[in-house]
Backbone as JSON, one array per atom type, in Angstrom:
{
  "sequence": "XXXXXXXXXXXXXXXXXXXXXXXXXXXXXXXXXXXXXXXXXXXXXXXXXXXXXXXXXXXXXXXXXXXXXXXXXXXXXXXXXXXXXXXXXXXXXXXXXXXXXXXXXXXXXXXXXXXXXXXXXXXXXXXXXXXXXXXXXXXXXXXXXXXXXXXX",
  "N": [[1.1, -1.19, 0.25], [2.43, 1.41, 0.81], [3.24, 1.47, -1.64], [1.38, 2.32, -2.94], [0.74, 4.63, -1.99], [3.15, 6.36, -2.57], [3.59, 6.57, -5.71], [1.17, 8.08, -5.97], [1.72, 10.44, -4.68], [3.68, 11.54, -6.21], [2.78, 11.05, -8.81], [1.03, 14.25, -8.57], [3.37, 15.65, -7.91], [4.48, 15.4, -10.29], [2.37, 16.87, -12.64], [2.88, 20.32, -12.1], [5.57, 19.79, -14.11], [4.14, 19.26, -16.09], [2.71, 21.27, -16.63], [4.21, 22.91, -17.42], [5.65, 22.03, -19.23], [3.05, 22.64, -21.14], [3.35, 25.02, -21.34], [6.19, 25.5, -22.57], [5.33, 24.2, -25.38], [3.73, 26.0, -26.43], [5.07, 28.63, -26.25], [7.17, 27.6, -28.05], [5.32, 27.2, -30.21], [4.91, 29.75, -30.99], [7.66, 30.65, -31.63], [8.27, 29.09, -33.81], [5.82, 30.25, -35.38], [7.01, 32.92, -35.91], [9.55, 32.38, -37.29], [8.07, 30.91, -39.02], [7.19, 33.31, -40.51], [9.43, 35.63, -41.16], [11.39, 33.15, -42.5], [9.38, 33.5, -44.8], [9.09, 36.16, -45.75], [11.9, 36.56, -46.57], [11.7, 34.59, -48.86], [10.34, 36.68, -49.99], [12.15, 38.96, -50.59], [13.98, 37.97, -51.66], [13.12, 36.46, -54.35], [12.69, 39.3, -55.19], [14.92, 40.52, -55.5], [15.85, 38.62, -57.46], [14.52, 39.42, -59.57], [14.95, 42.14, -59.89], [17.41, 41.86, -60.77], [17.82, 41.54, -62.88], [16.14, 43.46, -64.63], [17.66, 45.83, -63.66], [17.41, 47.83, -61.89], [17.89, 49.53, -58.82], [16.86, 48.52, -56.12], [18.51, 46.55, -54.99], [20.4, 46.8, -53.07], [19.44, 47.98, -50.72], [17.88, 45.8, -50.64], [19.55, 43.7, -49.85], [20.92, 44.12, -47.62], [18.08, 44.59, -45.97], [18.12, 40.88, -46.21], [20.45, 40.19, -45.1], [19.89, 40.67, -42.17], [17.6, 39.33, -41.69], [18.58, 36.86, -41.97], [20.04, 37.26, -39.26], [18.02, 37.46, -37.68], [16.5, 35.0, -37.61], [18.82, 33.28, -37.24], [18.55, 33.89, -34.63], [16.15, 32.92, -33.62], [16.56, 30.32, -34.36], [18.43, 29.26, -33.1], [17.15, 29.62, -30.43], [14.9, 28.25, -30.53], [16.04, 25.57, -30.32], [16.87, 25.66, -27.88], [14.66, 25.64, -26.35], [13.31, 23.02, -26.87], [15.01, 21.85, -25.92], [14.93, 22.66, -22.79], [12.31, 21.75, -22.7], [12.56, 18.47, -23.13], [14.69, 17.93, -20.73], [12.73, 18.63, -18.56], [10.96, 16.51, -19.23], [12.83, 14.36, -18.79], [12.84, 14.39, -16.45], [10.08, 14.12, -15.29], [9.98, 11.64, -15.71], [12.34, 10.52, -14.5], [11.66, 11.12, -11.67], [9.53, 9.61, -11.12], [11.03, 6.92, -11.83], [12.37, 7.16, -9.49], [10.5, 6.6, -7.41], [10.62, 3.78, -7.49], [13.25, 2.59, -7.31], [15.33, 2.62, -5.34], [17.6, 4.64, -4.8], [17.99, 7.41, -4.1], [17.41, 10.35, -5.81], [17.31, 13.07, -5.43], [18.88, 15.28, -5.51], [19.52, 14.69, -8.81], [17.23, 15.58, -9.99], [16.5, 17.79, -8.79], [18.45, 19.3, -10.31], [18.31, 18.83, -13.27], [15.91, 20.33, -12.82], [16.96, 22.81, -12.69], [18.45, 23.06, -15.2], [16.68, 23.2, -16.95], [15.44, 25.18, -16.86], [17.06, 27.06, -17.1], [18.0, 27.02, -19.95], [14.78, 27.6, -20.69], [15.11, 30.17, -20.0], [17.38, 30.75, -21.4], [16.32, 30.58, -24.37], [13.88, 32.34, -23.91], [15.35, 34.82, -23.81], [16.52, 34.78, -26.35], [14.6, 35.33, -27.84], [13.52, 37.02, -26.65], [15.8, 39.07, -27.99], [15.15, 38.62, -30.76], [13.49, 39.33, -31.21], [13.29, 43.23, -30.6], [15.9, 42.83, -32.16], [13.85, 42.61, -34.66], [12.14, 45.07, -34.12], [14.03, 47.32, -33.74], [15.89, 47.52, -35.86], [14.13, 47.18, -37.94], [11.82, 48.25, -40.15], [10.26, 49.53, -38.4], [11.15, 51.57, -36.03], [10.52, 51.81, -32.87], [10.37, 54.04, -30.54], [11.57, 55.57, -27.1], [10.21, 57.74, -26.23], [7.67, 57.17, -28.0], [6.31, 55.05, -26.58], [5.85, 56.18, -24.06], [3.68, 57.76, -24.24]],
  "CA": [[-0.06, -0.16, 0.47], [3.21, 2.3, 0.42], [4.09, 1.52, -2.47], [0.53, 2.94, -4.37], [1.05, 5.86, -1.85], [4.29, 7.01, -3.14], [3.29, 6.53, -6.69], [0.1, 9.06, -5.71], [2.49, 11.65, -4.8], [4.95, 11.29, -7.36], [2.04, 11.46, -10.06], [0.75, 14.83, -8.03], [4.43, 16.35, -7.95], [4.49, 15.42, -11.82], [1.6, 17.56, -12.8], [3.73, 20.8, -12.18], [6.18, 19.96, -14.81], [4.02, 18.83, -17.02], [2.2, 22.49, -17.11], [5.38, 23.73, -17.82], [5.73, 21.38, -20.95], [2.43, 22.94, -22.2], [3.45, 26.53, -21.61], [7.19, 25.22, -23.52], [4.68, 24.24, -26.39], [3.25, 27.34, -26.35], [6.7, 29.26, -26.51], [7.58, 26.64, -29.73], [4.7, 27.2, -31.53], [5.17, 30.99, -31.25], [9.02, 30.76, -32.03], [7.98, 28.82, -34.95], [5.36, 31.26, -36.44], [7.57, 33.68, -36.24], [10.18, 31.66, -37.93], [7.45, 31.1, -40.85], [7.03, 34.76, -40.68], [10.39, 35.52, -41.5], [11.49, 32.79, -43.69], [8.26, 33.92, -46.01], [9.87, 37.76, -45.9], [13.53, 36.26, -46.89], [11.26, 34.22, -50.19], [10.2, 37.79, -50.73], [13.15, 39.43, -51.23], [15.1, 36.81, -52.68], [12.66, 36.77, -55.52], [12.67, 40.81, -56.08], [16.35, 40.35, -56.22], [16.51, 37.93, -58.6], [13.79, 40.1, -60.98], [15.78, 43.02, -60.27], [19.36, 41.8, -61.01], [17.67, 41.02, -64.76], [15.66, 44.52, -64.93], [18.78, 46.88, -63.27], [16.5, 47.85, -60.63], [18.29, 49.95, -57.71], [16.39, 48.44, -54.76], [19.06, 45.38, -54.86], [21.37, 46.69, -52.02], [18.52, 48.17, -49.72], [17.01, 44.32, -50.16], [20.43, 42.74, -49.3], [20.99, 43.95, -46.14], [17.42, 43.37, -44.98], [18.04, 39.54, -46.3], [21.3, 39.69, -44.19], [19.41, 41.18, -41.01], [16.55, 38.3, -41.52], [19.48, 35.59, -41.39], [20.24, 37.1, -37.95], [16.79, 36.59, -36.73], [16.42, 33.31, -38.06], [19.3, 32.51, -36.51], [18.28, 33.78, -33.25], [14.8, 31.78, -33.39], [16.64, 28.74, -34.19], [18.72, 28.83, -31.26], [15.56, 29.71, -29.29], [13.71, 27.01, -30.79], [16.81, 24.41, -30.02], [16.66, 25.88, -26.17], [13.31, 25.55, -25.9], [13.38, 21.81, -26.94], [16.31, 20.4, -24.88], [14.07, 22.78, -21.33], [11.01, 19.94, -22.26], [13.65, 17.81, -22.8], [14.71, 18.39, -19.55], [11.06, 18.33, -18.23], [10.4, 15.39, -19.51], [13.73, 13.34, -17.87], [12.65, 15.12, -14.48], [9.63, 13.71, -14.55], [10.47, 10.2, -15.72], [13.03, 10.55, -13.25], [10.62, 10.97, -10.33], [8.54, 7.94, -11.44], [11.96, 6.23, -11.09], [12.62, 7.01, -7.71], [9.64, 5.49, -6.25], [10.57, 1.81, -7.55], [14.29, 2.36, -7.55], [15.79, 3.04, -3.52], [18.13, 5.11, -5.0], [17.84, 9.17, -3.64], [17.79, 11.17, -6.87], [16.85, 14.46, -5.33], [19.88, 15.66, -6.37], [19.15, 14.9, -9.87], [15.93, 15.94, -9.97], [17.2, 19.31, -9.03], [19.55, 19.59, -11.28], [17.44, 18.91, -14.21], [14.8, 21.62, -13.48], [17.62, 24.36, -13.09], [18.8, 23.4, -16.14], [15.6, 23.35, -17.46], [15.23, 26.48, -15.91], [18.43, 28.12, -17.83], [17.33, 26.71, -21.02], [14.24, 28.33, -21.03], [15.54, 31.55, -19.96], [17.91, 30.98, -22.64], [15.36, 30.95, -25.06], [13.12, 33.34, -24.21], [16.18, 35.4, -24.02], [17.22, 34.33, -27.68], [13.52, 35.68, -28.57], [13.33, 39.13, -27.36], [16.63, 39.55, -28.77], [14.57, 38.54, -32.34], [12.44, 40.98, -31.33], [14.08, 44.01, -30.39], [16.03, 43.47, -33.78], [12.86, 43.14, -35.95], [11.66, 46.0, -33.91], [14.89, 48.56, -33.6], [17.09, 47.49, -37.2], [13.61, 47.2, -39.11], [11.27, 49.79, -40.73], [9.43, 50.27, -37.37], [11.71, 52.21, -35.01], [9.92, 52.55, -31.72], [11.21, 55.2, -29.94], [11.02, 56.22, -26.01], [8.84, 59.25, -26.17], [6.46, 56.43, -28.4], [5.73, 54.3, -25.76], [5.5, 56.9, -23.07], [2.39, 58.45, -24.71]],
  "C": [[1.04, 1.12, -0.2], [3.51, 2.18, -0.9], [2.71, 2.46, -3.78], [0.76, 4.87, -3.65], [1.83, 7.01, -2.14], [3.96, 7.3, -4.64], [1.86, 8.18, -6.97], [0.6, 10.03, -5.66], [3.14, 11.54, -5.69], [4.1, 11.74, -8.68], [1.29, 13.71, -9.59], [2.14, 15.92, -7.87], [4.47, 16.35, -9.65], [3.55, 16.75, -12.71], [2.03, 19.45, -12.73], [4.51, 21.3, -13.28], [5.48, 19.79, -16.04], [3.19, 20.02, -17.68], [3.25, 23.25, -17.76], [5.55, 23.21, -19.21], [4.83, 22.43, -21.71], [2.75, 24.5, -22.4], [4.79, 26.26, -22.56], [6.2, 25.01, -25.07], [4.2, 25.13, -27.42], [4.46, 28.72, -26.53], [7.1, 28.66, -27.87], [7.11, 27.24, -30.48], [4.76, 29.35, -31.83], [6.7, 31.81, -32.08], [8.88, 30.23, -33.68], [6.97, 29.06, -36.26], [6.0, 32.57, -37.13], [9.0, 33.54, -37.2], [9.48, 31.99, -39.47], [7.55, 32.67, -41.63], [8.54, 35.25, -41.76], [11.31, 34.96, -42.98], [10.45, 32.89, -45.26], [9.1, 35.18, -46.89], [11.08, 37.29, -46.78], [12.75, 35.79, -48.72], [11.31, 35.53, -50.72], [11.55, 38.78, -51.45], [13.75, 38.95, -51.76], [14.24, 37.26, -54.54], [12.45, 38.94, -56.27], [14.18, 41.13, -56.35], [16.74, 40.39, -57.35], [15.15, 38.7, -59.9], [14.51, 41.42, -61.06], [16.98, 43.26, -60.61], [19.35, 41.8, -62.71], [17.09, 42.5, -65.18], [16.45, 45.34, -64.43], [18.42, 47.42, -62.29], [17.49, 48.49, -59.08], [18.16, 49.59, -56.45], [17.66, 47.4, -54.06], [19.36, 45.74, -53.01], [20.68, 47.04, -50.84], [18.3, 46.09, -49.23], [18.04, 43.26, -49.69], [20.68, 43.03, -47.93], [19.66, 43.96, -45.85], [17.54, 41.39, -45.24], [19.12, 39.31, -45.04], [21.15, 40.1, -42.53], [17.95, 39.75, -40.94], [17.48, 37.01, -41.26], [19.96, 35.72, -40.12], [19.59, 36.81, -37.13], [16.55, 35.42, -37.18], [17.72, 32.67, -37.36], [19.14, 32.25, -35.06], [17.1, 33.16, -32.65], [15.33, 31.21, -33.55], [16.98, 28.32, -33.31], [17.59, 29.0, -30.21], [14.81, 28.54, -29.75], [14.27, 25.46, -29.97], [16.79, 24.6, -28.18], [15.65, 25.43, -25.62], [12.58, 24.07, -25.19], [14.15, 21.23, -26.08], [15.99, 21.16, -23.1], [13.27, 21.54, -22.14], [11.56, 18.49, -22.42], [14.04, 16.91, -21.23], [13.69, 18.02, -18.47], [10.94, 16.34, -18.13], [11.56, 13.82, -18.61], [13.66, 13.95, -16.25], [11.34, 14.37, -14.35], [9.48, 11.93, -14.82], [11.88, 9.58, -14.72], [12.7, 10.12, -11.51], [10.06, 10.14, -10.26], [9.31, 6.43, -10.98], [12.52, 5.77, -10.18], [11.71, 6.78, -6.97], [10.27, 4.07, -6.54], [12.02, 1.6, -7.18], [14.8, 2.76, -5.84], [16.91, 3.6, -3.5], [17.43, 6.55, -4.86], [18.24, 9.99, -5.21], [17.44, 12.39, -6.77], [17.23, 15.21, -6.02], [19.54, 16.1, -7.68], [18.25, 15.59, -10.24], [15.7, 17.36, -9.85], [17.82, 19.75, -9.6], [19.2, 19.72, -12.34], [16.46, 19.83, -14.25], [15.98, 22.64, -13.46], [18.06, 24.12, -14.2], [18.06, 23.53, -17.33], [15.09, 24.76, -17.82], [16.16, 27.75, -17.3], [18.31, 27.48, -19.19], [16.29, 27.58, -21.5], [14.27, 29.65, -20.59], [16.6, 31.82, -20.6], [16.89, 31.47, -23.74], [14.52, 31.9, -24.57], [14.22, 34.72, -24.04], [16.67, 36.31, -25.98], [15.86, 35.48, -28.63], [12.88, 37.24, -28.43], [14.37, 39.93, -27.75], [15.95, 39.93, -30.36], [14.26, 39.53, -32.1], [12.59, 42.35, -31.23], [14.64, 44.14, -31.89], [15.62, 43.62, -34.86], [12.15, 44.31, -35.36], [12.76, 47.51, -34.23], [15.61, 48.54, -35.4], [15.14, 47.72, -38.51], [12.97, 48.16, -39.45], [10.47, 50.25, -39.35], [9.78, 50.33, -36.32], [10.35, 52.57, -33.81], [10.67, 53.22, -30.13], [10.59, 55.63, -28.18], [9.5, 56.68, -25.5], [7.75, 58.28, -26.74], [5.45, 56.12, -27.64], [5.29, 55.15, -24.59], [3.52, 57.89, -23.31], [1.29, 57.65, -24.52]]
}
């Protein structure tokens, strides 16, 4: 009967990390949407550059700079996605370790704590990269937002 109580307690404790996995899934969805929009914009610019090179238009240099910006944004989002997935993997390992700890008589409290800390660092890194990408999109893009505009 004690095993049933232990398993019930672990299931209750595993609910919080599962909610965290749901949040990470939502973040991954947002990151994927941003990546898709950036890639779509890059395709439009690449098509325009091809047409401009054939027609001799002068928009090529500005479009080339924007393509470089988009490449930087894609790298940031890509790394943010990688860190979010690493975070989700650590959370999954945490839940699996918690259940394993019930069946094995080894104290794995440090392992669980370490996995949670690593998951939080990966999540912080992912969100930090997302923030950098957003700042880059707003600041360097054609949508300069000044402090005075925010304070209005």
